[in-house]
């Protein structure tokens, strides 16, 4: 028996008239859609992601696509005359049995691959979810430390630069975990970090102004401090989110191959 060839055109709703480049573009769009559904529908997402990865191998180049198209519609060979049942030889029976065993072996391999991919996705989901929760706890602790420090020491005695390291560290860790979780991230985390970071930078700059004394020179230094803190904050947010996305994409592809 022949091994069934998966029809990726039908399974992924791809138009046969599209060029190989256009098909790969469609696969990228599908990949983004099903990555987003890993949390809400992990089993279906794992199956579709596996199909997309396999389809990418088939549609990698025009040459591989031509080979695949031929395998979907193999040329029909001339029918072999059937011998009477009483004349079937042992070698024919052995050939049929061997083909059947090969078919079952291939099916088992595909099932094992699918189960392995599903298990890896589930394991990564559990790991990244736990890490994401820890990031929120860490960030909440950093914010609590900042608030407590301002209440305890006041603007005149608060250790501004030490506090900046603590809060920016927690913010960077949260943004990294936000992107590492699924490669897409949350707009709420990003915008919240920017808004909250701006408020924190303003408070730190005000504290420095208080510590340096109320003067024109102090005011000028305060604005410079504010600008530097804002630049550092935005750099931390952008870099940590990019690193998180890069690692998420890498882990995603490793889990599916």
JSON list of N, CA and C in Angstrom, two decimals, residues 180-251:
[
{"chain": "A", "resi": 180, "resn": "UNK", "atom": "N", "xyz": [8.57, 36.70, 25.88]},
{"chain": "A", "resi": 180, "resn": "UNK", "atom": "CA", "xyz": [9.06, 35.32, 25.84]},
{"chain": "A", "resi": 180, "resn": "UNK", "atom": "C", "xyz": [7.91, 34.32, 25.98]},
{"chain": "A", "resi": 181, "resn": "UNK", "atom": "N", "xyz": [6.81, 34.76, 26.59]},
{"chain": "A", "resi": 181, "resn": "UNK", "atom": "CA", "xyz": [5.69, 33.84, 26.83]},
{"chain": "A", "resi": 181, "resn": "UNK", "atom": "C", "xyz": [5.11, 33.30, 25.52]},
{"chain": "A", "resi": 182, "resn": "UNK", "atom": "N", "xyz": [4.86, 34.17, 24.54]},
{"chain": "A", "resi": 182, "resn": "UNK", "atom": "CA", "xyz": [4.26, 33.70, 23.28]},
{"chain": "A", "resi": 182, "resn": "UNK", "atom": "C", "xyz": [4.79, 34.42, 22.04]},
{"chain": "A", "resi": 183, "resn": "UNK", "atom": "N", "xyz": [5.79, 35.30, 22.20]},
{"chain": "A", "resi": 183, "resn": "UNK", "atom": "CA", "xyz": [6.36, 35.99, 21.05]},
{"chain": "A", "resi": 183, "resn": "UNK", "atom": "C", "xyz": [5.55, 37.16, 20.56]},
{"chain": "A", "resi": 184, "resn": "UNK", "atom": "N", "xyz": [4.39, 37.42, 21.18]},
{"chain": "A", "resi": 184, "resn": "UNK", "atom": "CA", "xyz": [3.52, 38.52, 20.74]},
{"chain": "A", "resi": 184, "resn": "UNK", "atom": "C", "xyz": [3.47, 39.61, 21.80]},
{"chain": "A", "resi": 185, "resn": "UNK", "atom": "N", "xyz": [3.32, 39.19, 23.05]},
{"chain": "A", "resi": 185, "resn": "UNK", "atom": "CA", "xyz": [3.33, 40.15, 24.15]},
{"chain": "A", "resi": 185, "resn": "UNK", "atom": "C", "xyz": [2.01, 40.85, 24.35]},
{"chain": "A", "resi": 186, "resn": "UNK", "atom": "N", "xyz": [1.96, 41.64, 25.40]},
{"chain": "A", "resi": 186, "resn": "UNK", "atom": "CA", "xyz": [0.75, 42.38, 25.76]},
{"chain": "A", "resi": 186, "resn": "UNK", "atom": "C", "xyz": [0.99, 43.87, 25.61]},
{"chain": "A", "resi": 187, "resn": "UNK", "atom": "N", "xyz": [0.07, 44.52, 24.91]},
{"chain": "A", "resi": 187, "resn": "UNK", "atom": "CA", "xyz": [0.16, 45.97, 24.76]},
{"chain": "A", "resi": 187, "resn": "UNK", "atom": "C", "xyz": [0.00, 46.67, 26.10]},
{"chain": "A", "resi": 188, "resn": "UNK", "atom": "N", "xyz": [-0.77, 46.05, 27.00]},
{"chain": "A", "resi": 188, "resn": "UNK", "atom": "CA", "xyz": [-0.98, 46.63, 28.33]},
{"chain": "A", "resi": 188, "resn": "UNK", "atom": "C", "xyz": [0.34, 46.73, 29.10]},
{"chain": "A", "resi": 189, "resn": "UNK", "atom": "N", "xyz": [1.14, 45.66, 29.02]},
{"chain": "A", "resi": 189, "resn": "UNK", "atom": "CA", "xyz": [2.43, 45.67, 29.72]},
{"chain": "A", "resi": 189, "resn": "UNK", "atom": "C", "xyz": [3.35, 46.73, 29.13]},
{"chain": "A", "resi": 190, "resn": "UNK", "atom": "N", "xyz": [3.38, 46.80, 27.81]},
{"chain": "A", "resi": 190, "resn": "UNK", "atom": "CA", "xyz": [4.27, 47.76, 27.14]},
{"chain": "A", "resi": 190, "resn": "UNK", "atom": "C", "xyz": [3.88, 49.20, 27.46]},
{"chain": "A", "resi": 191, "resn": "UNK", "atom": "N", "xyz": [2.61, 49.52, 27.26]},
{"chain": "A", "resi": 191, "resn": "UNK", "atom": "CA", "xyz": [2.16, 50.90, 27.49]},
{"chain": "A", "resi": 191, "resn": "UNK", "atom": "C", "xyz": [2.18, 51.24, 28.97]},
{"chain": "A", "resi": 192, "resn": "UNK", "atom": "N", "xyz": [1.85, 50.26, 29.83]},
{"chain": "A", "resi": 192, "resn": "UNK", "atom": "CA", "xyz": [1.91, 50.50, 31.27]},
{"chain": "A", "resi": 192, "resn": "UNK", "atom": "C", "xyz": [3.33, 50.78, 31.73]},
{"chain": "A", "resi": 193, "resn": "UNK", "atom": "N", "xyz": [4.29, 50.06, 31.13]},
{"chain": "A", "resi": 193, "resn": "UNK", "atom": "CA", "xyz": [5.70, 50.28, 31.48]},
{"chain": "A", "resi": 193, "resn": "UNK", "atom": "C", "xyz": [6.14, 51.69, 31.07]},
{"chain": "A", "resi": 194, "resn": "UNK", "atom": "N", "xyz": [5.71, 52.12, 29.89]},
{"chain": "A", "resi": 194, "resn": "UNK", "atom": "CA", "xyz": [6.11, 53.45, 29.41]},
{"chain": "A", "resi": 194, "resn": "UNK", "atom": "C", "xyz": [5.50, 54.55, 30.29]},
{"chain": "A", "resi": 195, "resn": "UNK", "atom": "N", "xyz": [4.20, 54.43, 30.56]},
{"chain": "A", "resi": 195, "resn": "UNK", "atom": "CA", "xyz": [3.53, 55.45, 31.37]},
{"chain": "A", "resi": 195, "resn": "UNK", "atom": "C", "xyz": [4.06, 55.46, 32.80]},
{"chain": "A", "resi": 196, "resn": "UNK", "atom": "N", "xyz": [4.11, 54.27, 33.42]},
{"chain": "A", "resi": 196, "resn": "UNK", "atom": "CA", "xyz": [4.61, 54.18, 34.78]},
{"chain": "A", "resi": 196, "resn": "UNK", "atom": "C", "xyz": [6.07, 54.59, 34.88]},
{"chain": "A", "resi": 197, "resn": "UNK", "atom": "N", "xyz": [6.85, 54.23, 33.87]},
{"chain": "A", "resi": 197, "resn": "UNK", "atom": "CA", "xyz": [8.26, 54.61, 33.85]},
{"chain": "A", "resi": 197, "resn": "UNK", "atom": "C", "xyz": [8.44, 56.12, 33.75]},
{"chain": "A", "resi": 198, "resn": "UNK", "atom": "N", "xyz": [7.57, 56.77, 32.97]},
{"chain": "A", "resi": 198, "resn": "UNK", "atom": "CA", "xyz": [7.65, 58.23, 32.84]},
{"chain": "A", "resi": 198, "resn": "UNK", "atom": "C", "xyz": [7.39, 58.89, 34.20]},
{"chain": "A", "resi": 199, "resn": "UNK", "atom": "N", "xyz": [6.36, 58.39, 34.91]},
{"chain": "A", "resi": 199, "resn": "UNK", "atom": "CA", "xyz": [6.04, 58.95, 36.23]},
{"chain": "A", "resi": 199, "resn": "UNK", "atom": "C", "xyz": [7.21, 58.73, 37.20]},
{"chain": "A", "resi": 200, "resn": "UNK", "atom": "N", "xyz": [7.78, 57.54, 37.15]},
{"chain": "A", "resi": 200, "resn": "UNK", "atom": "CA", "xyz": [8.90, 57.23, 38.04]},
{"chain": "A", "resi": 200, "resn": "UNK", "atom": "C", "xyz": [10.11, 58.12, 37.73]},
{"chain": "A", "resi": 201, "resn": "UNK", "atom": "N", "xyz": [10.40, 58.32, 36.45]},
{"chain": "A", "resi": 201, "resn": "UNK", "atom": "CA", "xyz": [11.53, 59.17, 36.06]},
{"chain": "A", "resi": 201, "resn": "UNK", "atom": "C", "xyz": [11.31, 60.61, 36.53]},
{"chain": "A", "resi": 202, "resn": "UNK", "atom": "N", "xyz": [10.07, 61.07, 36.42]},
{"chain": "A", "resi": 202, "resn": "UNK", "atom": "CA", "xyz": [9.76, 62.43, 36.87]},
{"chain": "A", "resi": 202, "resn": "UNK", "atom": "C", "xyz": [9.98, 62.56, 38.37]},
{"chain": "A", "resi": 203, "resn": "UNK", "atom": "N", "xyz": [9.57, 61.57, 39.13]},
{"chain": "A", "resi": 203, "resn": "UNK", "atom": "CA", "xyz": [9.74, 61.60, 40.59]},
{"chain": "A", "resi": 203, "resn": "UNK", "atom": "C", "xyz": [11.22, 61.56, 40.97]},
{"chain": "A", "resi": 204, "resn": "UNK", "atom": "N", "xyz": [11.99, 60.73, 40.25]},
{"chain": "A", "resi": 204, "resn": "UNK", "atom": "CA", "xyz": [13.43, 60.65, 40.52]},
{"chain": "A", "resi": 204, "resn": "UNK", "atom": "C", "xyz": [14.12, 61.97, 40.19]},
{"chain": "A", "resi": 205, "resn": "UNK", "atom": "N", "xyz": [13.73, 62.59, 39.07]},
{"chain": "A", "resi": 205, "resn": "UNK", "atom": "CA", "xyz": [14.32, 63.87, 38.69]},
{"chain": "A", "resi": 205, "resn": "UNK", "atom": "C", "xyz": [13.97, 64.95, 39.73]},
{"chain": "A", "resi": 206, "resn": "UNK", "atom": "N", "xyz": [12.73, 64.90, 40.22]},
{"chain": "A", "resi": 206, "resn": "UNK", "atom": "CA", "xyz": [12.31, 65.85, 41.25]},
{"chain": "A", "resi": 206, "resn": "UNK", "atom": "C", "xyz": [13.11, 65.66, 42.53]},
{"chain": "A", "resi": 207, "resn": "UNK", "atom": "N", "xyz": [13.38, 64.40, 42.88]},
{"chain": "A", "resi": 207, "resn": "UNK", "atom": "CA", "xyz": [14.17, 64.12, 44.07]},
{"chain": "A", "resi": 207, "resn": "UNK", "atom": "C", "xyz": [15.59, 64.67, 43.91]},
{"chain": "A", "resi": 208, "resn": "UNK", "atom": "N", "xyz": [16.16, 64.49, 42.72]},
{"chain": "A", "resi": 208, "resn": "UNK", "atom": "CA", "xyz": [17.51, 65.02, 42.48]},
{"chain": "A", "resi": 208, "resn": "UNK", "atom": "C", "xyz": [17.52, 66.55, 42.57]},
{"chain": "A", "resi": 209, "resn": "UNK", "atom": "N", "xyz": [16.47, 67.18, 42.06]},
{"chain": "A", "resi": 209, "resn": "UNK", "atom": "CA", "xyz": [16.37, 68.64, 42.13]},
{"chain": "A", "resi": 209, "resn": "UNK", "atom": "C", "xyz": [16.33, 69.10, 43.58]},
{"chain": "A", "resi": 210, "resn": "UNK", "atom": "N", "xyz": [15.58, 68.37, 44.40]},
{"chain": "A", "resi": 210, "resn": "UNK", "atom": "CA", "xyz": [15.49, 68.70, 45.82]},
{"chain": "A", "resi": 210, "resn": "UNK", "atom": "C", "xyz": [16.85, 68.53, 46.50]},
{"chain": "A", "resi": 211, "resn": "UNK", "atom": "N", "xyz": [17.56, 67.46, 46.15]},
{"chain": "A", "resi": 211, "resn": "UNK", "atom": "CA", "xyz": [18.84, 67.16, 46.79]},
{"chain": "A", "resi": 211, "resn": "UNK", "atom": "C", "xyz": [19.93, 68.15, 46.36]},
{"chain": "A", "resi": 212, "resn": "UNK", "atom": "N", "xyz": [19.85, 68.65, 45.12]},
{"chain": "A", "resi": 212, "resn": "UNK", "atom": "CA", "xyz": [20.88, 69.58, 44.64]},
{"chain": "A", "resi": 212, "resn": "UNK", "atom": "C", "xyz": [20.61, 71.02, 45.05]},
{"chain": "A", "resi": 213, "resn": "UNK", "atom": "N", "xyz": [19.40, 71.27, 45.55]},
{"chain": "A", "resi": 213, "resn": "UNK", "atom": "CA", "xyz": [19.07, 72.64, 45.96]},
{"chain": "A", "resi": 213, "resn": "UNK", "atom": "C", "xyz": [18.30, 73.35, 44.86]},
{"chain": "A", "resi": 214, "resn": "UNK", "atom": "N", "xyz": [17.45, 74.26, 45.26]},
{"chain": "A", "resi": 214, "resn": "UNK", "atom": "CA", "xyz": [16.58, 74.95, 44.30]},
{"chain": "A", "resi": 214, "resn": "UNK", "atom": "C", "xyz": [17.34, 76.12, 43.67]},
{"chain": "A", "resi": 215, "resn": "UNK", "atom": "N", "xyz": [17.85, 75.88, 42.46]},
{"chain": "A", "resi": 215, "resn": "UNK", "atom": "CA", "xyz": [18.59, 76.92, 41.76]},
{"chain": "A", "resi": 215, "resn": "UNK", "atom": "C", "xyz": [18.45, 76.71, 40.27]},
{"chain": "A", "resi": 216, "resn": "UNK", "atom": "N", "xyz": [18.90, 77.69, 39.49]},
{"chain": "A", "resi": 216, "resn": "UNK", "atom": "CA", "xyz": [18.83, 77.57, 38.03]},
{"chain": "A", "resi": 216, "resn": "UNK", "atom": "C", "xyz": [19.70, 76.42, 37.54]},
{"chain": "A", "resi": 217, "resn": "UNK", "atom": "N", "xyz": [20.90, 76.30, 38.12]},
{"chain": "A", "resi": 217, "resn": "UNK", "atom": "CA", "xyz": [21.81, 75.22, 37.72]},
{"chain": "A", "resi": 217, "resn": "UNK", "atom": "C", "xyz": [21.20, 73.85, 38.05]},
{"chain": "A", "resi": 218, "resn": "UNK", "atom": "N", "xyz": [20.55, 73.79, 39.22]},
{"chain": "A", "resi": 218, "resn": "UNK", "atom": "CA", "xyz": [19.92, 72.53, 39.63]},
{"chain": "A", "resi": 218, "resn": "UNK", "atom": "C", "xyz": [18.77, 72.16, 38.69]},
{"chain": "A", "resi": 219, "resn": "UNK", "atom": "N", "xyz": [18.02, 73.17, 38.27]},
{"chain": "A", "resi": 219, "resn": "UNK", "atom": "CA", "xyz": [16.90, 72.94, 37.36]},
{"chain": "A", "resi": 219, "resn": "UNK", "atom": "C", "xyz": [17.39, 72.38, 36.03]},
{"chain": "A", "resi": 220, "resn": "UNK", "atom": "N", "xyz": [18.48, 72.97, 35.52]},
{"chain": "A", "resi": 220, "resn": "UNK", "atom": "CA", "xyz": [19.05, 72.50, 34.25]},
{"chain": "A", "resi": 220, "resn": "UNK", "atom": "C", "xyz": [19.54, 71.06, 34.38]},
{"chain": "A", "resi": 221, "resn": "UNK", "atom": "N", "xyz": [20.22, 70.75, 35.49]},
{"chain": "A", "resi": 221, "resn": "UNK", "atom": "CA", "xyz": [20.71, 69.38, 35.72]},
{"chain": "A", "resi": 221, "resn": "UNK", "atom": "C", "xyz": [19.56, 68.41, 35.89]},
{"chain": "A", "resi": 222, "resn": "UNK", "atom": "N", "xyz": [18.48, 68.89, 36.48]},
{"chain": "A", "resi": 222, "resn": "UNK", "atom": "CA", "xyz": [17.30, 68.03, 36.68]},
{"chain": "A", "resi": 222, "resn": "UNK", "atom": "C", "xyz": [16.70, 67.60, 35.35]},
{"chain": "A", "resi": 223, "resn": "UNK", "atom": "N", "xyz": [16.56, 68.53, 34.41]},
{"chain": "A", "resi": 223, "resn": "UNK", "atom": "CA", "xyz": [16.00, 68.19, 33.10]},
{"chain": "A", "resi": 223, "resn": "UNK", "atom": "C", "xyz": [16.91, 67.21, 32.35]},
{"chain": "A", "resi": 224, "resn": "UNK", "atom": "N", "xyz": [18.22, 67.39, 32.51]},
{"chain": "A", "resi": 224, "resn": "UNK", "atom": "CA", "xyz": [19.15, 66.45, 31.89]},
{"chain": "A", "resi": 224, "resn": "UNK", "atom": "C", "xyz": [18.98, 65.05, 32.49]},
{"chain": "A", "resi": 225, "resn": "UNK", "atom": "N", "xyz": [18.85, 65.01, 33.82]},
{"chain": "A", "resi": 225, "resn": "UNK", "atom": "CA", "xyz": [18.64, 63.73, 34.50]},
{"chain": "A", "resi": 225, "resn": "UNK", "atom": "C", "xyz": [17.35, 63.06, 34.01]},
{"chain": "A", "resi": 226, "resn": "UNK", "atom": "N", "xyz": [16.31, 63.86, 33.88]},
{"chain": "A", "resi": 226, "resn": "UNK", "atom": "CA", "xyz": [15.02, 63.34, 33.40]},
{"chain": "A", "resi": 226, "resn": "UNK", "atom": "C", "xyz": [15.17, 62.75, 32.00]},
{"chain": "A", "resi": 227, "resn": "UNK", "atom": "N", "xyz": [15.86, 63.48, 31.12]},
{"chain": "A", "resi": 227, "resn": "UNK", "atom": "CA", "xyz": [16.05, 62.99, 29.75]},
{"chain": "A", "resi": 227, "resn": "UNK", "atom": "C", "xyz": [16.86, 61.71, 29.70]},
{"chain": "A", "resi": 228, "resn": "UNK", "atom": "N", "xyz": [17.93, 61.65, 30.50]},
{"chain": "A", "resi": 228, "resn": "UNK", "atom": "CA", "xyz": [18.77, 60.45, 30.51]},
{"chain": "A", "resi": 228, "resn": "UNK", "atom": "C", "xyz": [17.98, 59.24, 31.01]},
{"chain": "A", "resi": 229, "resn": "UNK", "atom": "N", "xyz": [17.20, 59.46, 32.08]},
{"chain": "A", "resi": 229, "resn": "UNK", "atom": "CA", "xyz": [16.40, 58.36, 32.63]},
{"chain": "A", "resi": 229, "resn": "UNK", "atom": "C", "xyz": [15.37, 57.85, 31.62]},
{"chain": "A", "resi": 230, "resn": "UNK", "atom": "N", "xyz": [14.75, 58.77, 30.90]},
{"chain": "A", "resi": 230, "resn": "UNK", "atom": "CA", "xyz": [13.76, 58.37, 29.90]},
{"chain": "A", "resi": 230, "resn": "UNK", "atom": "C", "xyz": [14.40, 57.56, 28.77]},
{"chain": "A", "resi": 231, "resn": "UNK", "atom": "N", "xyz": [15.58, 57.99, 28.33]},
{"chain": "A", "resi": 231, "resn": "UNK", "atom": "CA", "xyz": [16.28, 57.25, 27.27]},
{"chain": "A", "resi": 231, "resn": "UNK", "atom": "C", "xyz": [16.65, 55.84, 27.74]},
{"chain": "A", "resi": 232, "resn": "UNK", "atom": "N", "xyz": [17.18, 55.76, 28.96]},
{"chain": "A", "resi": 232, "resn": "UNK", "atom": "CA", "xyz": [17.54, 54.45, 29.51]},
{"chain": "A", "resi": 232, "resn": "UNK", "atom": "C", "xyz": [16.31, 53.56, 29.64]},
{"chain": "A", "resi": 233, "resn": "UNK", "atom": "N", "xyz": [15.22, 54.14, 30.12]},
{"chain": "A", "resi": 233, "resn": "UNK", "atom": "CA", "xyz": [13.98, 53.37, 30.29]},
{"chain": "A", "resi": 233, "resn": "UNK", "atom": "C", "xyz": [13.49, 52.81, 28.96]},
{"chain": "A", "resi": 234, "resn": "UNK", "atom": "N", "xyz": [13.42, 53.64, 27.91]},
{"chain": "A", "resi": 234, "resn": "UNK", "atom": "CA", "xyz": [12.94, 53.18, 26.61]},
{"chain": "A", "resi": 234, "resn": "UNK", "atom": "C", "xyz": [13.88, 52.12, 26.02]},
{"chain": "A", "resi": 235, "resn": "UNK", "atom": "N", "xyz": [15.19, 52.31, 26.21]},
{"chain": "A", "resi": 235, "resn": "UNK", "atom": "CA", "xyz": [16.15, 51.33, 25.71]},
{"chain": "A", "resi": 235, "resn": "UNK", "atom": "C", "xyz": [15.94, 49.98, 26.39]},
{"chain": "A", "resi": 236, "resn": "UNK", "atom": "N", "xyz": [15.70, 49.99, 27.70]},
{"chain": "A", "resi": 236, "resn": "UNK", "atom": "CA", "xyz": [15.47, 48.74, 28.43]},
{"chain": "A", "resi": 236, "resn": "UNK", "atom": "C", "xyz": [14.21, 48.05, 27.92]},
{"chain": "A", "resi": 237, "resn": "UNK", "atom": "N", "xyz": [13.14, 48.80, 27.72]},
{"chain": "A", "resi": 237, "resn": "UNK", "atom": "CA", "xyz": [11.88, 48.22, 27.25]},
{"chain": "A", "resi": 237, "resn": "UNK", "atom": "C", "xyz": [12.04, 47.61, 25.86]},
{"chain": "A", "resi": 238, "resn": "UNK", "atom": "N", "xyz": [12.65, 48.37, 24.95]},
{"chain": "A", "resi": 238, "resn": "UNK", "atom": "CA", "xyz": [12.81, 47.89, 23.56]},
{"chain": "A", "resi": 238, "resn": "UNK", "atom": "C", "xyz": [13.72, 46.67, 23.49]},
{"chain": "A", "resi": 239, "resn": "UNK", "atom": "N", "xyz": [14.86, 46.74, 24.17]},
{"chain": "A", "resi": 239, "resn": "UNK", "atom": "CA", "xyz": [15.84, 45.65, 24.10]},
{"chain": "A", "resi": 239, "resn": "UNK", "atom": "C", "xyz": [15.30, 44.37, 24.74]},
{"chain": "A", "resi": 240, "resn": "UNK", "atom": "N", "xyz": [14.72, 44.49, 25.94]},
{"chain": "A", "resi": 240, "resn": "UNK", "atom": "CA", "xyz": [14.22, 43.29, 26.62]},
{"chain": "A", "resi": 240, "resn": "UNK", "atom": "C", "xyz": [13.07, 42.64, 25.84]},
{"chain": "A", "resi": 241, "resn": "UNK", "atom": "N", "xyz": [12.24, 43.43, 25.22]},
{"chain": "A", "resi": 241, "resn": "UNK", "atom": "CA", "xyz": [11.14, 42.86, 24.44]},
{"chain": "A", "resi": 241, "resn": "UNK", "atom": "C", "xyz": [11.65, 42.19, 23.16]},
{"chain": "A", "resi": 242, "resn": "UNK", "atom": "N", "xyz": [12.67, 42.77, 22.54]},
{"chain": "A", "resi": 242, "resn": "UNK", "atom": "CA", "xyz": [13.24, 42.14, 21.35]},
{"chain": "A", "resi": 242, "resn": "UNK", "atom": "C", "xyz": [13.93, 40.83, 21.69]},
{"chain": "A", "resi": 243, "resn": "UNK", "atom": "N", "xyz": [14.67, 40.81, 22.79]},
{"chain": "A", "resi": 243, "resn": "UNK", "atom": "CA", "xyz": [15.35, 39.58, 23.22]},
{"chain": "A", "resi": 243, "resn": "UNK", "atom": "C", "xyz": [14.31, 38.52, 23.56]},
{"chain": "A", "resi": 244, "resn": "UNK", "atom": "N", "xyz": [13.25, 38.91, 24.25]},
{"chain": "A", "resi": 244, "resn": "UNK", "atom": "CA", "xyz": [12.20, 37.96, 24.60]},
{"chain": "A", "resi": 244, "resn": "UNK", "atom": "C", "xyz": [11.52, 37.37, 23.38]},
{"chain": "A", "resi": 245, "resn": "UNK", "atom": "N", "xyz": [11.24, 38.20, 22.39]},
{"chain": "A", "resi": 245, "resn": "UNK", "atom": "CA", "xyz": [10.61, 37.71, 21.16]},
{"chain": "A", "resi": 245, "resn": "UNK", "atom": "C", "xyz": [11.54, 36.77, 20.40]},
{"chain": "A", "resi": 246, "resn": "UNK", "atom": "N", "xyz": [12.82, 37.14, 20.34]},
{"chain": "A", "resi": 246, "resn": "UNK", "atom": "CA", "xyz": [13.79, 36.30, 19.63]},
{"chain": "A", "resi": 246, "resn": "UNK", "atom": "C", "xyz": [13.88, 34.92, 20.27]},
{"chain": "A", "resi": 247, "resn": "UNK", "atom": "N", "xyz": [13.93, 34.87, 21.58]},
{"chain": "A", "resi": 247, "resn": "UNK", "atom": "CA", "xyz": [14.02, 33.58, 22.28]},
{"chain": "A", "resi": 247, "resn": "UNK", "atom": "C", "xyz": [12.72, 32.79, 22.15]},
{"chain": "A", "resi": 248, "resn": "UNK", "atom": "N", "xyz": [11.59, 33.49, 22.13]},
{"chain": "A", "resi": 248, "resn": "UNK", "atom": "CA", "xyz": [10.29, 32.81, 21.97]},
{"chain": "A", "resi": 248, "resn": "UNK", "atom": "C", "xyz": [10.20, 32.17, 20.59]},
{"chain": "A", "resi": 249, "resn": "UNK", "atom": "N", "xyz": [10.61, 32.91, 19.55]},
{"chain": "A", "resi": 249, "resn": "UNK", "atom": "CA", "xyz": [10.57, 32.37, 18.19]},
{"chain": "A", "resi": 249, "resn": "UNK", "atom": "C", "xyz": [11.50, 31.17, 18.05]},
{"chain": "A", "resi": 250, "resn": "UNK", "atom": "N", "xyz": [12.69, 31.27, 18.67]},
{"chain": "A", "resi": 250, "resn": "UNK", "atom": "CA", "xyz": [13.64, 30.16, 18.61]},
{"chain": "A", "resi": 250, "resn": "UNK", "atom": "C", "xyz": [13.09, 28.93, 19.31]},
{"chain": "A", "resi": 251, "resn": "UNK", "atom": "N", "xyz": [12.51, 29.11, 20.49]},
{"chain": "A", "resi": 251, "resn": "UNK", "atom": "CA", "xyz": [11.95, 27.97, 21.23]},
{"chain": "A", "resi": 251, "resn": "UNK", "atom": "C", "xyz": [10.76, 27.38, 20.48]}
]
